[in-house]
Coordinates of C-alpha atoms in Angstrom, one line a residue:
X83 CA 85.9 -123.7 20.5
X84 CA 85.8 -122.8 16.9
X85 CA 85.9 -119.2 16.0
X86 CA 83.1 -117.9 13.8
X87 CA 83.7 -118.6 10.2
X88 CA 82.5 -116.3 7.5
X89 CA 81.4 -117.4 4.1
X90 CA 83.0 -115.4 1.3
X91 CA 80.6 -114.0 -1.2
X92 CA 79.1 -110.8 -2.6
X93 CA 76.0 -111.0 -4.7
X94 CA 74.9 -108.9 -7.7
X95 CA 71.4 -107.5 -7.5
X96 CA 69.4 -110.0 -9.4
X97 CA 66.2 -110.1 -11.5
X98 CA 64.0 -113.2 -11.1
X99 CA 62.6 -114.6 -14.3
X100 CA 60.3 -117.6 -14.6
X101 CA 63.1 -120.1 -14.8
X102 CA 66.3 -118.2 -14.4
X103 CA 68.0 -115.7 -12.0
X104 CA 70.4 -113.5 -13.8
X105 CA 72.5 -110.4 -13.0
X106 CA 71.8 -107.0 -14.3
X107 CA 75.4 -107.0 -15.6
X108 CA 74.2 -108.9 -18.7
X109 CA 76.6 -107.1 -21.0
X110 CA 79.4 -109.4 -19.8
X111 CA 79.8 -112.9 -21.3
X112 CA 77.5 -115.2 -19.4
X113 CA 80.1 -117.9 -18.8
X114 CA 83.3 -115.8 -19.0
X115 CA 84.7 -117.3 -15.8
X116 CA 84.7 -120.7 -17.4
X117 CA 85.8 -119.5 -20.8
X118 CA 89.0 -118.0 -19.3
X119 CA 89.9 -121.3 -17.7
X120 CA 90.5 -122.8 -21.1
X121 CA 88.7 -126.1 -20.5
X122 CA 89.2 -128.6 -23.3
X123 CA 87.2 -131.6 -24.3
X124 CA 88.4 -134.8 -22.7
X125 CA 90.7 -137.0 -24.7
X126 CA 91.6 -139.6 -22.0
X127 CA 90.1 -143.0 -22.4
X128 CA 87.5 -144.1 -19.9
X129 CA 89.5 -147.0 -18.7
X130 CA 92.3 -144.6 -17.6
X131 CA 90.0 -142.4 -15.5
X132 CA 89.2 -142.6 -11.8
X133 CA 86.1 -141.3 -10.0
X134 CA 87.0 -138.4 -7.7
X135 CA 85.0 -137.2 -4.7
X136 CA 85.0 -133.6 -3.7
X137 CA 83.6 -132.7 -0.3
X138 CA 82.0 -129.2 -0.4
X139 CA 81.7 -128.0 3.2
X140 CA 79.1 -125.2 3.4
X141 CA 75.8 -123.9 4.5
X142 CA 73.4 -126.3 2.8
X143 CA 72.4 -127.9 -0.5
X144 CA 69.5 -128.2 -2.9
X145 CA 70.1 -131.8 -3.8
X146 CA 67.5 -131.6 -6.5
X147 CA 69.0 -128.7 -8.4
X148 CA 69.7 -129.9 -11.9
X149 CA 73.3 -128.7 -11.8
X150 CA 74.3 -131.1 -9.0
X151 CA 71.6 -133.8 -8.7
X152 CA 73.4 -136.4 -10.9
X153 CA 76.8 -135.7 -9.3
X154 CA 76.0 -136.6 -5.7
X155 CA 78.3 -139.0 -3.9
X156 CA 76.3 -141.9 -2.4
X157 CA 77.7 -144.0 0.5
X158 CA 76.8 -147.4 -0.8
X159 CA 77.9 -149.0 2.5
X160 CA 74.8 -147.3 4.0
X161 CA 71.2 -148.3 3.5
X162 CA 69.2 -145.1 3.0
X163 CA 66.6 -144.2 5.7
X164 CA 66.7 -147.4 7.7
X165 CA 67.8 -145.6 10.8
X166 CA 70.8 -147.8 11.3
X167 CA 74.5 -147.0 11.1
X168 CA 75.2 -149.8 8.6
X169 CA 78.8 -148.9 7.9
X170 CA 79.7 -148.3 11.6
X171 CA 81.2 -144.9 10.9
X172 CA 79.2 -143.2 13.7
X173 CA 76.7 -141.5 11.4
X174 CA 73.2 -143.0 11.0
X175 CA 71.9 -142.9 7.4
X176 CA 74.7 -140.7 5.9
X177 CA 73.8 -141.9 2.5
X178 CA 74.4 -138.5 0.8
X179 CA 76.7 -136.5 3.1
X180 CA 76.0 -135.3 6.6
X181 CA 74.6 -132.3 8.4
X182 CA 77.3 -131.7 11.0
X183 CA 75.5 -128.7 12.5
X184 CA 72.2 -130.4 13.2
X185 CA 73.7 -133.9 13.6
X186 CA 71.5 -135.6 11.1
X187 CA 71.5 -136.9 7.5
X188 CA 69.5 -134.1 5.9
X189 CA 71.9 -131.7 4.2
X190 CA 69.0 -129.9 2.4
X191 CA 68.4 -126.2 2.8
X192 CA 65.6 -125.6 5.4
X193 CA 62.4 -124.6 3.7
X194 CA 62.0 -120.9 3.3
X195 CA 65.7 -120.1 3.7
X196 CA 66.8 -120.9 0.1
X197 CA 68.1 -117.3 -0.6
X198 CA 70.2 -117.2 2.6
X199 CA 71.5 -120.8 2.4
X200 CA 72.4 -120.7 -1.3
X201 CA 76.1 -120.8 -1.0
X202 CA 76.8 -124.6 -0.9
X203 CA 74.7 -125.3 -3.9
X204 CA 76.3 -122.4 -5.8
X205 CA 79.9 -123.6 -5.0
X206 CA 79.1 -127.2 -5.8
X207 CA 77.6 -126.2 -9.2
X208 CA 80.9 -124.5 -10.2
X209 CA 82.7 -127.8 -9.8
X210 CA 80.1 -129.8 -11.7
X211 CA 80.0 -127.3 -14.6
X212 CA 83.8 -127.6 -15.1
X213 CA 83.4 -131.4 -15.1
X214 CA 80.5 -131.1 -17.6
X215 CA 82.4 -128.9 -20.0
X216 CA 85.4 -131.3 -20.0
X217 CA 83.6 -134.7 -19.8
X218 CA 80.2 -133.9 -21.3
X219 CA 77.4 -136.3 -20.5
X220 CA 79.9 -138.7 -18.8
X221 CA 81.0 -136.1 -16.2
X222 CA 78.8 -137.6 -13.5
X223 CA 80.7 -140.9 -13.8
X224 CA 84.0 -139.3 -12.8
X225 CA 83.2 -136.4 -10.5
X226 CA 81.1 -136.7 -7.4
X227 CA 80.1 -134.1 -4.8
X228 CA 80.0 -135.0 -1.1
X229 CA 77.7 -132.4 0.5
X230 CA 78.6 -131.6 4.1
X231 CA 76.3 -129.1 5.8
X232 CA 77.8 -127.1 8.6
X233 CA 75.1 -124.4 9.3
X234 CA 72.3 -125.0 11.7
X235 CA 68.7 -125.0 10.2
X236 CA 67.7 -122.3 12.8
X237 CA 70.9 -120.2 12.6
X238 CA 70.5 -116.5 13.0
X239 CA 73.4 -115.7 10.7
X240 CA 75.5 -117.5 8.1
X241 CA 78.7 -118.0 10.1
X242 CA 79.9 -121.6 9.6
X243 CA 80.9 -122.4 13.2
X244 CA 81.1 -126.2 12.5
X245 CA 83.4 -125.8 9.4
X246 CA 86.3 -127.8 10.8
X247 CA 84.0 -130.5 12.1
X248 CA 83.0 -130.9 8.5
X249 CA 86.6 -131.3 7.5
X250 CA 86.9 -134.2 9.9
X251 CA 83.9 -135.9 8.4
X252 CA 85.4 -135.5 4.9
X253 CA 88.7 -136.9 6.0
X254 CA 87.1 -139.9 7.6
X255 CA 84.7 -140.7 4.8
X256 CA 86.6 -140.9 1.6
X257 CA 86.9 -137.4 0.2
X258 CA 89.7 -136.9 -2.4
X259 CA 89.4 -133.1 -2.4
X260 CA 88.0 -130.7 0.2
X261 CA 86.6 -127.4 -0.9
X262 CA 86.4 -124.7 1.8
X263 CA 84.9 -121.5 0.3
X264 CA 84.9 -119.7 3.6
X265 CA 87.3 -118.1 6.1
X266 CA 87.7 -116.7 9.6
X267 CA 89.2 -117.0 13.0
X268 CA 92.4 -118.5 14.2
X269 CA 92.9 -122.3 14.3
X270 CA 93.1 -124.4 17.4
X271 CA 95.7 -127.1 17.8
X272 CA 93.1 -129.7 17.0
X273 CA 92.2 -127.9 13.7
X274 CA 95.9 -127.7 12.8
X275 CA 96.2 -131.5 13.4
X276 CA 93.2 -132.0 11.1
X277 CA 94.9 -130.3 8.2
X278 CA 98.0 -132.4 8.7
X279 CA 95.9 -135.6 8.8
X280 CA 94.2 -134.6 5.5
X281 CA 97.5 -134.1 3.8
X282 CA 99.0 -137.3 5.2
X283 CA 96.1 -139.2 3.5
X284 CA 96.7 -137.5 0.2
X285 CA 93.6 -135.3 0.4
X286 CA 93.9 -132.0 -1.4
X287 CA 92.3 -129.0 0.3
X288 CA 91.4 -125.8 -1.5
X289 CA 90.3 -122.6 0.2
X290 CA 89.5 -119.0 -0.6
X291 CA 91.9 -116.3 0.6
X292 CA 89.3 -113.8 1.8
X293 CA 87.2 -110.9 0.6
X294 CA 88.5 -107.9 2.5
X295 CA 90.9 -106.5 -0.2
X296 CA 93.8 -106.7 2.1
X297 CA 97.3 -108.2 2.1
X298 CA 96.4 -111.2 4.3
X299 CA 95.6 -114.8 3.5
X300 CA 92.9 -115.9 6.0
X301 CA 92.5 -119.3 7.6
X302 CA 91.9 -122.0 6.5
X303 CA 93.6 -120.9 3.3
X304 CA 96.6 -119.8 5.3
X305 CA 97.4 -123.4 6.4
X306 CA 100.5 -124.7 4.6
X307 CA 98.6 -127.9 3.8
X308 CA 96.0 -125.9 1.8
X309 CA 96.0 -124.5 -1.7
X310 CA 95.2 -120.8 -1.2
X311 CA 93.2 -119.1 -4.0
X312 CA 92.8 -115.4 -4.9
X313 CA 90.3 -113.9 -7.2
X314 CA 90.5 -112.0 -10.5
X315 CA 87.9 -109.8 -12.2
X316 CA 86.8 -109.7 -15.8
X317 CA 89.8 -107.5 -16.5
X318 CA 92.0 -110.3 -15.3
X319 CA 93.5 -108.1 -12.6
X320 CA 93.0 -108.7 -8.8
X321 CA 89.3 -109.0 -8.0
X322 CA 87.9 -105.9 -6.3
X323 CA 87.3 -107.8 -3.0
X324 CA 90.0 -110.4 -3.1
X325 CA 92.7 -110.7 -0.4
X326 CA 96.2 -111.2 -1.6
X327 CA 99.6 -112.2 -0.3
X328 CA 102.8 -114.3 -0.6
X329 CA 100.9 -117.5 0.4
X330 CA 98.5 -117.3 -2.5
X331 CA 99.1 -120.3 -4.8
X332 CA 96.9 -119.6 -7.8
X333 CA 94.1 -117.3 -9.0
X334 CA 90.7 -117.8 -10.6
X335 CA 87.7 -115.7 -11.5
X336 CA 85.9 -114.1 -8.6
X337 CA 83.5 -111.7 -10.3
X338 CA 80.3 -112.3 -12.2
X339 CA 80.7 -116.1 -11.9
X340 CA 77.6 -118.0 -12.9
X341 CA 76.4 -120.8 -10.5
X342 CA 73.3 -122.5 -9.2
X343 CA 70.7 -120.6 -7.1
X344 CA 68.5 -122.9 -5.0
X345 CA 65.2 -121.1 -5.2
X346 CA 64.3 -123.3 -8.1
X347 CA 65.8 -126.5 -9.6
X348 CA 67.0 -124.7 -12.7
X349 CA 67.7 -121.2 -11.3
X350 CA 71.1 -119.5 -11.5
X351 CA 72.9 -116.4 -10.3
X352 CA 76.0 -114.5 -11.1
X353 CA 78.0 -114.0 -7.9
X354 CA 81.2 -112.3 -6.6
X355 CA 83.9 -113.4 -4.2
X356 CA 86.8 -115.7 -3.7
X357 CA 84.4 -118.5 -2.8
X358 CA 83.8 -118.8 -6.5
X359 CA 87.6 -118.8 -7.1
X360 CA 88.1 -121.7 -4.7
X361 CA 85.2 -123.7 -6.2
X362 CA 86.6 -123.3 -9.7
X363 CA 90.1 -124.4 -8.7
X364 CA 88.7 -127.4 -6.8
X365 CA 86.9 -128.3 -10.0
X366 CA 90.1 -128.1 -12.1
X367 CA 92.0 -130.2 -9.6
X368 CA 89.3 -132.8 -9.7
X369 CA 89.8 -133.2 -13.4
X370 CA 93.6 -133.6 -12.9
X371 CA 93.0 -136.2 -10.1
X372 CA 90.5 -138.1 -12.2
X373 CA 93.4 -138.7 -14.7
X374 CA 96.1 -139.2 -12.1
X375 CA 94.6 -140.1 -8.7
X376 CA 98.0 -140.4 -7.1
X377 CA 98.7 -136.7 -7.4
X378 CA 99.6 -135.1 -4.0
X379 CA 99.4 -131.4 -3.1
X380 CA 102.9 -130.6 -4.1
X381 CA 102.5 -132.3 -7.5
X382 CA 99.2 -130.6 -8.1
X383 CA 100.7 -127.2 -7.3
X384 CA 103.7 -127.8 -9.5
X385 CA 101.4 -128.5 -12.4
X386 CA 98.9 -125.6 -11.9
X387 CA 101.6 -123.1 -11.0
X388 CA 103.9 -123.9 -14.0
X389 CA 101.0 -124.0 -16.4
X390 CA 99.1 -120.9 -15.2
X391 CA 98.8 -117.7 -17.2
X392 CA 100.2 -114.4 -16.0
X393 CA 97.4 -112.1 -14.9
X394 CA 98.9 -108.9 -13.5
X395 CA 99.8 -105.8 -15.4
X396 CA 99.6 -103.9 -12.1
X397 CA 103.2 -104.9 -11.5
X398 CA 103.9 -102.5 -8.6
X399 CA 100.8 -103.4 -6.7
X400 CA 100.2 -107.2 -6.7
X401 CA 103.3 -108.7 -8.3
X402 CA 104.0 -111.9 -6.5
X403 CA 100.8 -111.6 -4.4
X404 CA 98.3 -113.4 -6.6
X405 CA 100.1 -116.7 -6.9
X406 CA 101.6 -117.9 -10.1
X407 CA 98.7 -116.6 -12.3
X408 CA 95.3 -117.7 -13.5
X409 CA 94.7 -121.4 -13.7
X410 CA 94.7 -122.9 -17.2
X411 CA 93.0 -126.3 -17.5
X412 CA 94.3 -127.4 -20.9
X413 CA 97.9 -126.6 -20.1
X414 CA 97.5 -128.3 -16.7
X415 CA 96.3 -131.5 -18.3
X416 CA 99.1 -131.4 -20.8
X417 CA 101.5 -131.1 -17.9
X418 CA 100.3 -134.2 -16.1
X419 CA 103.1 -136.3 -17.4
X420 CA 105.6 -133.5 -17.8
X421 CA 105.2 -130.9 -15.0
X422 CA 108.1 -128.8 -16.3
X423 CA 106.5 -128.4 -19.7
X424 CA 105.3 -124.9 -19.2
X425 CA 107.9 -123.8 -16.7
X426 CA 108.8 -120.1 -17.0
X427 CA 111.7 -118.4 -15.4
X428 CA 109.6 -115.2 -15.2
X429 CA 107.1 -116.5 -12.7
X430 CA 107.4 -115.7 -9.0
X431 CA 106.0 -119.2 -8.1
X432 CA 106.6 -122.5 -9.6
X433 CA 108.3 -125.9 -9.4
X434 CA 111.0 -127.9 -11.1
X435 CA 111.0 -131.7 -11.1
X436 CA 114.4 -133.3 -11.9
X437 CA 114.5 -136.8 -13.3
X438 CA 116.7 -138.9 -15.6
X439 CA 115.6 -136.8 -18.7
X440 CA 116.6 -133.4 -17.4
X441 CA 119.3 -134.1 -14.8
X442 CA 121.7 -131.9 -16.7
X443 CA 119.3 -129.0 -17.2
X444 CA 120.0 -125.6 -15.8
X445 CA 117.1 -123.4 -14.6
X446 CA 117.1 -119.7 -13.8
X447 CA 114.3 -118.1 -11.8
X448 CA 114.2 -114.4 -12.5
X449 CA 110.7 -112.9 -12.2
X450 CA 109.9 -109.3 -12.9
X451 CA 109.9 -106.9 -9.9
X452 CA 111.9 -106.6 -6.7
X453 CA 111.6 -109.3 -4.0
X454 CA 113.3 -109.7 -0.6
X455 CA 114.1 -113.4 -1.6
X456 CA 112.6 -116.8 -2.3
X457 CA 111.3 -119.6 -0.2
X458 CA 112.2 -123.1 -1.5
X459 CA 110.8 -126.5 -0.6
X460 CA 113.1 -129.4 -1.5
X461 CA 112.4 -133.1 -1.6
X462 CA 114.7 -136.0 -2.5
X463 CA 112.6 -138.8 -1.0
X464 CA 111.8 -140.2 -4.4
X465 CA 115.5 -140.5 -5.3
X466 CA 116.5 -144.1 -4.5
X467 CA 120.3 -143.6 -4.4
X468 CA 121.1 -140.1 -3.0
X469 CA 124.8 -140.5 -2.4
X470 CA 127.1 -138.6 -4.8
X471 CA 124.1 -136.7 -6.3
X472 CA 124.2 -133.0 -5.8
X473 CA 121.9 -129.9 -6.0
X474 CA 123.6 -126.5 -6.5
X475 CA 122.3 -122.9 -6.2
X476 CA 124.0 -120.0 -7.9
X477 CA 123.6 -116.3 -7.3
X478 CA 124.8 -114.2 -10.2
X479 CA 127.0 -117.0 -11.6
X480 CA 128.6 -117.6 -8.2
X481 CA 128.0 -120.8 -6.3
X482 CA 126.0 -120.0 -3.2
X483 CA 125.0 -123.5 -1.8
X484 CA 125.8 -127.0 -2.8
X485 CA 124.0 -130.0 -1.3
X486 CA 124.4 -133.7 -1.4
X487 CA 120.9 -135.2 -1.8
X488 CA 121.6 -137.3 1.3
X489 CA 121.4 -134.3 3.6
X490 CA 119.5 -131.7 1.6
X491 CA 117.2 -129.3 3.8
X492 CA 113.5 -129.5 3.3
X493 CA 113.1 -125.7 3.5
X494 CA 115.5 -123.0 2.3
X495 CA 115.4 -119.2 2.0
X496 CA 117.4 -117.5 -0.8
X497 CA 118.0 -113.7 -0.1
X498 CA 118.1 -112.6 -3.7
X499 CA 116.0 -111.3 -6.6
X500 CA 117.0 -114.2 -8.8
X501 CA 118.9 -117.5 -8.7
X502 CA 120.0 -120.4 -10.8
X503 CA 119.8 -124.1 -10.0
X504 CA 121.2 -127.3 -11.4
X505 CA 121.8 -130.9 -10.4
X506 CA 124.9 -133.1 -10.8
X507 CA 123.3 -136.5 -10.6
X508 CA 122.8 -139.8 -12.2
X509 CA 119.1 -140.3 -11.7
X510 CA 117.5 -143.7 -12.3
X511 CA 114.3 -144.1 -14.4
X512 CA 111.8 -143.5 -11.5
X513 CA 113.9 -141.0 -9.5
X514 CA 112.4 -137.6 -9.0
X515 CA 114.0 -134.7 -7.1
X516 CA 111.5 -131.9 -6.5
X517 CA 112.1 -128.2 -5.9
X518 CA 109.2 -125.7 -5.5
X519 CA 109.6 -122.0 -4.9
X520 CA 107.8 -118.7 -4.3
X521 CA 109.0 -115.2 -4.0
X522 CA 108.8 -113.2 -0.8
X523 CA 107.4 -109.8 -1.8
X524 CA 108.4 -106.5 -0.3
X525 CA 105.4 -104.8 1.4
X526 CA 105.7 -101.4 -0.3
X527 CA 103.1 -99.9 2.0
X528 CA 105.7 -100.2 4.8
X529 CA 108.7 -99.3 2.5
X530 CA 109.4 -95.9 4.0
X531 CA 107.5 -96.0 7.4
X532 CA 106.4 -98.5 10.0
X533 CA 102.9 -99.5 10.9
X534 CA 103.5 -97.8 14.3
X535 CA 106.4 -95.8 15.8
X536 CA 106.5 -94.7 19.4
X537 CA 108.3 -91.4 20.2
X538 CA 108.9 -89.6 23.5
X539 CA 112.0 -87.5 23.1
X540 CA 111.5 -83.7 22.9
X541 CA 112.4 -81.8 19.7
X542 CA 112.4 -84.7 17.2
X543 CA 111.9 -84.3 13.5
X544 CA 109.4 -86.6 11.9
X545 CA 108.7 -87.3 8.2
X546 CA 107.0 -89.8 6.0
X547 CA 110.4 -91.5 5.4
X548 CA 110.6 -91.3 1.6
X549 CA 113.2 -88.4 1.7
X550 CA 113.8 -87.4 -1.9
X551 CA 111.5 -90.1 -3.3
X552 CA 107.7 -90.0 -3.6
X553 CA 105.9 -91.9 -0.8
X554 CA 104.1 -95.1 -1.9
X555 CA 100.5 -96.1 -2.6
X556 CA 98.3 -97.5 0.1
X557 CA 100.4 -96.3 3.0
X558 CA 99.0 -96.5 6.5
X559 CA 101.7 -95.5 9.0
X560 CA 101.3 -94.2 12.6
X561 CA 103.4 -92.3 15.1
X562 CA 102.4 -92.1 18.8
X563 CA 104.1 -89.2 20.5
X564 CA 104.1 -89.1 24.3
X565 CA 105.1 -86.0 26.3
X566 CA 105.6 -85.8 30.1
X567 CA 102.5 -85.5 32.2
X568 CA 100.8 -82.0 32.1
X569 CA 102.6 -81.2 28.9
X570 CA 101.1 -80.6 25.4
X571 CA 102.7 -81.2 22.0
X572 CA 103.2 -78.4 19.4
X573 CA 103.7 -79.2 15.7
X574 CA 105.7 -77.1 13.3
X575 CA 105.6 -78.3 9.6
X576 CA 108.4 -77.4 7.2
X577 CA 107.3 -79.5 4.3
X578 CA 103.9 -80.6 2.9
X579 CA 103.3 -82.2 -0.4
X580 CA 100.5 -84.8 -0.7
X581 CA 97.8 -85.6 -3.2
X582 CA 95.2 -82.8 -2.4
X583 CA 92.1 -84.0 -0.6
X584 CA 93.1 -87.6 -1.0
X585 CA 96.2 -88.4 1.0
X586 CA 96.0 -87.0 4.5
X587 CA 98.1 -86.5 7.7
X588 CA 95.7 -86.8 10.6
X589 CA 96.7 -85.6 14.1
X590 CA 94.5 -86.6 17.1
X591 CA 94.7 -86.6 20.9
X592 CA 95.2 -90.1 22.4
X593 CA 96.1 -93.3 20.5
X594 CA 93.0 -93.8 18.3
X595 CA 91.7 -91.9 15.3
X596 CA 88.1 -91.2 16.5
X597 CA 86.4 -88.2 15.1
X598 CA 86.1 -86.2 18.3
X599 CA 89.9 -86.5 19.0
X600 CA 91.1 -85.2 15.6
X601 CA 92.3 -81.6 15.9
X602 CA 94.2 -81.4 12.6
X603 CA 93.9 -82.9 9.1
X604 CA 96.3 -81.8 6.4
X605 CA 96.6 -82.5 2.7
X606 CA 98.0 -80.8 -0.5
X607 CA 101.0 -78.6 -0.8
X608 CA 100.3 -75.6 1.4
X609 CA 102.4 -75.5 4.6
X610 CA 100.1 -76.2 7.6
X611 CA 99.8 -73.7 10.4
X612 CA 101.3 -74.4 13.9
X613 CA 99.0 -76.6 15.9
X614 CA 99.1 -78.0 19.4
X615 CA 97.5 -80.9 21.1
X616 CA 95.1 -80.9 24.1
X617 CA 96.8 -83.7 25.9
X618 CA 100.3 -85.2 26.4
X619 CA 99.7 -88.0 24.0
X620 CA 99.1 -87.7 20.2
X621 CA 98.5 -90.0 17.3
X622 CA 99.8 -88.9 13.9
X623 CA 98.4 -91.1 11.1
X624 CA 99.5 -90.9 7.4
X625 CA 97.0 -92.5 5.0
X626 CA 97.3 -92.6 1.2
X627 CA 95.2 -94.2 -1.6
X628 CA 96.3 -96.4 -4.5
X629 CA 96.7 -93.7 -7.2
X630 CA 99.0 -90.7 -7.2
X631 CA 101.9 -90.0 -4.9
X632 CA 103.9 -86.9 -3.9
X633 CA 107.1 -86.0 -2.0
X634 CA 105.5 -86.2 1.4
X635 CA 105.8 -84.1 4.6
X636 CA 108.0 -83.3 7.6
X637 CA 107.4 -81.6 10.9
X638 CA 109.2 -80.9 14.2
X639 CA 107.4 -81.3 17.5
X640 CA 108.0 -79.7 20.8
X641 CA 106.7 -80.3 24.3
X642 CA 105.0 -77.1 25.7
X643 CA 103.0 -76.1 28.8

C-alpha cells in the first residue's frame, strides 16, 4: 500500500482582485523566478524541433485556465466521450489525461474545491510559461501537458495516495518527462520497479526534494532514477523551507514564484515551495528535449549541471548540498552539442564527456570546501572499441587508479577533496566516454558529536566534542546515560560556554525531551550548579542554532543513591 504523499507548497497570503490573485509581497519582481533562469528566445528552426509531453501528476487541473488550455496533450487514438476504450489501453475516454484516484476521465477540479486543489494547475502553468517565454506563440506546438489527477474528488486532505499509480499511467501512455512536485513515505518494491521502467524507456523524472528545511532528500526525489531539485529564494541562497543534501542535482527558485490559480481562468498566485522548483526544472528540460529528444537522464544532468550558475555564498552551510547550482536555460541550450562547454573545476557536481575532440584533455575537479570524497559514475558503452583505451585518476599528481575501458567499473568512490582525470584513448568519431561526479559532503552537525551516544559506566567525563575548537551550527546531539537500578545520576559541570539563551544543554529524566521530564536547562558562560536526576536513566541533549558558536561544555557524572 502506498504511504501518504504530501504535496510540497506554502502559499503567501493573497488579495483577490477582479481578474488577478497576487501576493502582498509586491515589492519583488513579479516574474523574478523566470528572469533568473535566463530564458532566451528560440533560435532553432521548427523542422528541427520535436513535440515533448510532460506528465504532471498532481491533485487536479483547471483545463480551461488560459495558462494551460492550449498546451493540453490529447490522445488522438481515443474518441472523446464515446464511452469506449478506443485505443485498448485500459482507460475509457482518456482523451486528456486520466483521473487515477476516481478512475475516470475527468481530471478537472471538483466544483467548490478550487482553492484546495490548485496545485496541479499551478505547477503545469510554470512549465507552460517557460515554454512561452522561449517559443512565443508557437510554444503550444512543442510542449504538451498530460494532466494526471491522483487526488479523490471527495478527499478530506490533500495527500496524494495514488501518486505512483499516476507514474505508471504516464509511463504506459507516452510521457517524455514526468513532473512530481510532491514527496512522502518510503517506496515499495513495486514503486522502485516503476522508476527503473521509466528510466529504461528514456523518460526523465523530476521531483522536489521536500519542504522541511532538513538535510534529507525525500522520495520520490531520492530515487537514483530521478532528478532531485532543491529551492532557492530571491537572495539566491537556499530557500527557507527547502530540503538539501548530497543527492540534490540542481536548484531553482522556490519563493514568490508566479503561477496559475484555478479560481478563475485568468487568476494567478505567488507561491512558495520546492514544488515550484521541480516544475521550473521540468519546464527547462522540456525545452532541451524538444531540441534533442534522444537525451537521457545522464545527458540532461551533464548539461544542466555543467551549465548551472553557482548560488551559494553560505559556504559552510550548504556547500555541495544544493546540487551544482541554479539552472541556466541559455547556457544549457548552448551546451546541447557540447556538454563540456561550461565545465568548471570549482563545481561539486558535474560531468565530463570524452570524445575524439578532447581525448587528450586533462580535467581537475577541485571545488571549494572540504568533502569526504566524490562519487563517480562511469560509462564506456558508447565506445565501440574499448581495448587499449584507458581512463586514469590522479590524486595530487600521483596515479591512483588506471582502468582499461573494457573493464571499467560503473560506480567508483574517490576518498579525496580533489582529483584529476584523463584518458589515453583513440576515440572514433561517434565514441563517447562519460564520467559524472558529485561530492560527498561532511555533515558538520555531527562533526564533533554523534546523533546519540549510550553511556553506562560510572564516573565518565562528557563534553560536546569540539575540544579547543568552537562547536558547530545546527548541532543536535544526544547522550543517554543509564545507571544501575535504584541509582540516580549527579552532574558536575567544569566548563560552560554556549551562546546565551540560544544554544542549550537540556537534561531530562528518561529518553525523551518532554517538558515534564526536563530538570535542567543550561546556556551561557556561567558554570551550572550541581544537579541530580530523579531516575536511573537520563537524556542529555545539546541543541544549537545556525548563527554564533562558542567553546562548548563539559561535565562529569556520578551514580548516587
